Amino acid sequence: VGFELWQVTAGTLFDDIIITDDEFEAMDFATETFYSRRDHEKEMQKESEALQEEKQNQAMADKFKQQMVDSGAAEKIMAEAKARQEAAEAAEAAGEAHEEL
């Protein structure tokens, strides 16, 4: 028996190969190998995909933050926030001065 495998990427691994004429032996082998690991492997795949998505989202957020800094938008936003804060403080001070009169 021989296998000739053509693959695009080196490093492919194979496991759980059985050659038999006995259908029951094949089912036992599948139960002990494939079916026993299938749910665990699906869960690992979901976790891996979630982690990859989280990394992509973080990379996009980091890129956005850097673009904000590079464009000067961050400084503009901070200046506007500071102006609003100062205006609110001035209005509050004016209200307190009015109450004292």
CSV table of C-alpha atoms in Angstrom, one decimal:
chain,number,residue,atom,x,y,z
A,1,VAL,CA,0.0,0.0,0.0
A,2,GLY,CA,1.3,3.4,-0.8
A,3,PHE,CA,0.1,7.0,-0.8
A,4,GLU,CA,1.2,9.7,-3.2
A,5,LEU,CA,0.1,13.1,-1.9
A,6,TRP,CA,0.4,16.3,-3.8
A,7,GLN,CA,0.3,19.3,-1.5
A,8,VAL,CA,0.8,23.0,-2.0
A,9,THR,CA,2.2,23.7,1.4
A,10,ALA,CA,4.9,21.7,3.1
A,11,GLY,CA,4.3,20.4,6.7
A,12,THR,CA,0.9,18.7,6.3
A,13,LEU,CA,0.4,16.1,9.0
A,14,PHE,CA,-1.8,13.0,8.7
A,15,ASP,CA,-3.0,10.7,11.4
A,16,ASP,CA,-5.8,8.1,12.1
A,17,ILE,CA,-5.4,6.1,9.0
A,18,ILE,CA,-6.7,2.6,8.9
A,19,ILE,CA,-6.9,0.0,6.2
A,20,THR,CA,-9.2,-2.9,6.9
A,21,ASP,CA,-11.8,-5.3,5.4
A,22,ASP,CA,-13.7,-5.4,8.7
A,23,GLU,CA,-16.5,-2.8,8.8
A,24,PHE,CA,-16.9,-3.2,12.6
A,25,GLU,CA,-13.2,-2.7,13.2
A,26,ALA,CA,-13.3,0.4,11.1
A,27,MET,CA,-16.3,1.8,13.1
A,28,ASP,CA,-14.5,1.0,16.4
A,29,PHE,CA,-11.4,2.8,15.1
A,30,ALA,CA,-13.5,5.8,14.0
A,31,THR,CA,-15.3,5.9,17.4
A,32,GLU,CA,-12.0,5.8,19.3
A,33,THR,CA,-10.3,8.4,17.1
A,34,PHE,CA,-12.5,10.7,14.9
A,35,TYR,CA,-15.7,10.8,16.9
A,36,SER,CA,-14.1,11.1,20.3
A,37,ARG,CA,-12.2,14.2,19.2
A,38,ARG,CA,-14.6,15.8,16.8
A,39,ASP,CA,-16.5,18.0,19.3
A,40,HIS,CA,-13.3,19.1,21.1
A,41,GLU,CA,-11.7,20.0,17.7
A,42,LYS,CA,-14.8,22.0,16.7
A,43,GLU,CA,-14.6,24.0,20.0
A,44,MET,CA,-10.9,24.6,19.5
A,45,GLN,CA,-11.6,25.9,16.0
A,46,LYS,CA,-14.3,28.3,17.3
A,47,GLU,CA,-12.0,29.6,20.0
A,48,SER,CA,-9.2,30.1,17.4
A,49,GLU,CA,-11.5,31.9,15.1
A,50,ALA,CA,-12.8,34.2,17.9
A,51,LEU,CA,-9.2,34.9,18.9
A,52,GLN,CA,-8.3,35.7,15.3
A,53,GLU,CA,-11.3,38.0,15.0
A,54,GLU,CA,-10.3,39.8,18.2
A,55,LYS,CA,-6.8,40.3,17.0
A,56,GLN,CA,-8.1,41.7,13.7
A,57,ASN,CA,-10.5,44.1,15.5
A,58,GLN,CA,-7.6,45.3,17.8
A,59,ALA,CA,-5.4,45.8,14.8
A,60,MET,CA,-8.1,47.9,13.1
A,61,ALA,CA,-8.7,49.9,16.3
A,62,ASP,CA,-4.9,50.5,16.6
A,63,LYS,CA,-4.7,51.6,12.9
A,64,PHE,CA,-7.7,54.0,13.4
A,65,LYS,CA,-6.1,55.5,16.5
A,66,GLN,CA,-2.8,56.0,14.7
A,67,GLN,CA,-4.6,57.6,11.8
A,68,MET,CA,-6.3,60.0,14.2
A,69,VAL,CA,-3.0,60.9,15.7
A,70,ASP,CA,-1.3,61.3,12.3
A,71,SER,CA,-4.1,63.5,10.9
A,72,GLY,CA,-4.2,65.7,13.9
A,73,ALA,CA,-7.8,64.8,14.5
A,74,ALA,CA,-7.0,63.6,18.0
A,75,GLU,CA,-5.7,67.0,19.0
A,76,LYS,CA,-8.8,68.7,17.5
A,77,ILE,CA,-11.1,66.4,19.4
A,78,MET,CA,-9.2,67.0,22.6
A,79,ALA,CA,-9.2,70.8,22.1
A,80,GLU,CA,-13.0,70.7,21.5
A,81,ALA,CA,-13.5,68.6,24.6
A,82,LYS,CA,-11.4,71.0,26.6
A,83,ALA,CA,-13.3,74.0,25.3
A,84,ARG,CA,-16.7,72.3,26.2
A,85,GLN,CA,-15.3,71.5,29.7
A,86,GLU,CA,-14.2,75.1,30.2
A,87,ALA,CA,-17.5,76.5,28.9
A,88,ALA,CA,-19.4,74.2,31.3
A,89,GLU,CA,-17.2,75.3,34.2
A,90,ALA,CA,-17.7,79.0,33.2
A,91,ALA,CA,-21.4,78.5,33.1
A,92,GLU,CA,-21.4,76.7,36.4
A,93,ALA,CA,-19.3,79.5,37.9
A,94,ALA,CA,-21.7,82.1,36.5
A,95,GLY,CA,-24.6,80.3,38.0
A,96,GLU,CA,-23.0,80.2,41.4
A,97,ALA,CA,-22.2,83.9,41.1
A,98,HIS,CA,-25.8,84.6,40.2
A,99,GLU,CA,-27.0,82.6,43.2
A,100,GLU,CA,-24.8,84.7,45.5
A,101,LEU,CA,-26.4,87.9,44.4
